[in-house]
């Protein structure tokens, strides 16, 4: 991603390597389950280190632990982009509690 793309991001990101379990449901109703690592995290979504071969806007359910490994989070989202060459996928959060979104915002700002 070039510098202009980073300037145009809606939310600041924090690099965060940790495990995440993902179940993606593509429009044909096929479920794709993977375990990946979170590359970076923001209040708007996250990037994972695996290519999910599903269509953009496919629904996903994610399970991961907050930094420090104490609290598990289940969140839903949508695939926003997938880059097969980089082996990465971007996921936008759909539903997050306001308290968790605020926690994420603070986490990223202080990282």
GROMACS .gro file of C-alpha atoms in nm:
model
  111
    1UNK     CA    1   0.000   0.000   0.000
    2UNK     CA    2   0.147   0.333  -0.094
    3UNK     CA    3   0.160   0.643   0.125
    4UNK     CA    4  -0.146   0.805  -0.036
    5UNK     CA    5  -0.358   0.498   0.045
    6UNK     CA    6  -0.249   0.512   0.410
    7UNK     CA    7  -0.344   0.882   0.430
    8UNK     CA    8  -0.692   0.801   0.296
    9UNK     CA    9  -0.769   0.538   0.561
   10UNK     CA   10  -1.073   0.606   0.772
   11UNK     CA   11  -0.916   0.470   1.093
   12UNK     CA   12  -0.564   0.450   1.234
   13UNK     CA   13  -0.425   0.095   1.258
   14UNK     CA   14  -0.216  -0.090   1.512
   15UNK     CA   15   0.000  -0.383   1.410
   16UNK     CA   16  -0.125  -0.677   1.605
   17UNK     CA   17  -0.012  -1.033   1.549
   18UNK     CA   18  -0.248  -1.275   1.716
   19UNK     CA   19  -0.462  -1.572   1.618
   20UNK     CA   20  -0.815  -1.536   1.484
   21UNK     CA   21  -1.073  -1.795   1.377
   22UNK     CA   22  -1.286  -1.690   1.081
   23UNK     CA   23  -1.596  -1.844   0.923
   24UNK     CA   24  -1.683  -1.674   0.593
   25UNK     CA   25  -2.013  -1.734   0.417
   26UNK     CA   26  -2.004  -1.656   0.048
   27UNK     CA   27  -2.316  -1.579  -0.159
   28UNK     CA   28  -2.347  -1.944  -0.267
   29UNK     CA   29  -2.388  -2.026   0.106
   30UNK     CA   30  -2.059  -2.215   0.119
   31UNK     CA   31  -1.885  -2.176   0.455
   32UNK     CA   32  -1.508  -2.129   0.451
   33UNK     CA   33  -1.337  -2.172   0.790
   34UNK     CA   34  -0.977  -2.066   0.853
   35UNK     CA   35  -0.739  -1.985   1.132
   36UNK     CA   36  -0.519  -1.685   1.058
   37UNK     CA   37  -0.316  -1.413   1.225
   38UNK     CA   38  -0.430  -1.056   1.264
   39UNK     CA   39  -0.184  -0.831   1.077
   40UNK     CA   40  -0.337  -0.503   1.187
   41UNK     CA   41  -0.643  -0.389   1.371
   42UNK     CA   42  -0.854  -0.072   1.382
   43UNK     CA   43  -1.191   0.033   1.515
   44UNK     CA   44  -1.326  -0.022   1.163
   45UNK     CA   45  -1.190  -0.368   1.093
   46UNK     CA   46  -0.880  -0.579   1.053
   47UNK     CA   47  -0.639  -0.736   0.807
   48UNK     CA   48  -0.552  -1.106   0.830
   49UNK     CA   49  -0.258  -1.296   0.684
   50UNK     CA   50  -0.454  -1.533   0.466
   51UNK     CA   51  -0.628  -1.506   0.131
   52UNK     CA   52  -0.999  -1.583   0.168
   53UNK     CA   53  -1.124  -1.694  -0.171
   54UNK     CA   54  -1.475  -1.559  -0.127
   55UNK     CA   55  -1.653  -1.270  -0.292
   56UNK     CA   56  -1.625  -0.916  -0.155
   57UNK     CA   57  -1.907  -0.833   0.085
   58UNK     CA   58  -1.931  -1.198   0.198
   59UNK     CA   59  -2.032  -1.220   0.563
   60UNK     CA   60  -1.784  -1.341   0.824
   61UNK     CA   61  -1.796  -1.433   1.189
   62UNK     CA   62  -1.468  -1.392   1.379
   63UNK     CA   63  -1.346  -1.515   1.716
   64UNK     CA   64  -1.030  -1.368   1.864
   65UNK     CA   65  -0.877  -1.257   2.192
   66UNK     CA   66  -0.802  -0.903   2.288
   67UNK     CA   67  -0.435  -0.810   2.328
   68UNK     CA   68  -0.313  -0.967   2.649
   69UNK     CA   69  -0.523  -1.276   2.577
   70UNK     CA   70  -0.774  -1.225   2.855
   71UNK     CA   71  -1.103  -1.148   2.682
   72UNK     CA   72  -1.248  -1.335   2.385
   73UNK     CA   73  -1.440  -1.139   2.122
   74UNK     CA   74  -1.694  -1.261   1.869
   75UNK     CA   75  -1.769  -1.012   1.594
   76UNK     CA   76  -1.932  -1.013   1.254
   77UNK     CA   77  -1.813  -0.835   0.946
   78UNK     CA   78  -1.780  -0.831   0.569
   79UNK     CA   79  -1.493  -0.905   0.335
   80UNK     CA   80  -1.384  -0.570   0.189
   81UNK     CA   81  -1.082  -0.684  -0.014
   82UNK     CA   82  -0.859  -0.984  -0.071
   83UNK     CA   83  -0.509  -0.984  -0.219
   84UNK     CA   84  -0.398  -1.327  -0.336
   85UNK     CA   85  -0.042  -1.204  -0.416
   86UNK     CA   86   0.009  -1.071  -0.061
   87UNK     CA   87  -0.197  -1.353   0.095
   88UNK     CA   88  -0.404  -1.100   0.291
   89UNK     CA   89  -0.772  -1.020   0.339
   90UNK     CA   90  -0.938  -0.705   0.477
   91UNK     CA   91  -1.249  -0.738   0.690
   92UNK     CA   92  -1.477  -0.454   0.798
   93UNK     CA   93  -1.660  -0.493   1.130
   94UNK     CA   94  -2.041  -0.496   1.107
   95UNK     CA   95  -2.144  -0.525   1.465
   96UNK     CA   96  -1.938  -0.416   1.762
   97UNK     CA   97  -2.060  -0.293   2.094
   98UNK     CA   98  -1.994   0.076   2.149
   99UNK     CA   99  -1.775  -0.011   2.450
  100UNK     CA  100  -1.560  -0.248   2.244
  101UNK     CA  101  -1.532   0.004   1.960
  102UNK     CA  102  -1.414   0.267   2.212
  103UNK     CA  103  -1.166   0.018   2.361
  104UNK     CA  104  -1.029  -0.051   2.010
  105UNK     CA  105  -0.998   0.319   1.936
  106UNK     CA  106  -0.801   0.374   2.259
  107UNK     CA  107  -0.587   0.065   2.196
  108UNK     CA  108  -0.490   0.182   1.848
  109UNK     CA  109  -0.423   0.539   1.957
  110UNK     CA  110  -0.191   0.421   2.237
  111UNK     CA  111  -0.011   0.151   2.040
   0.00000   0.00000   0.00000
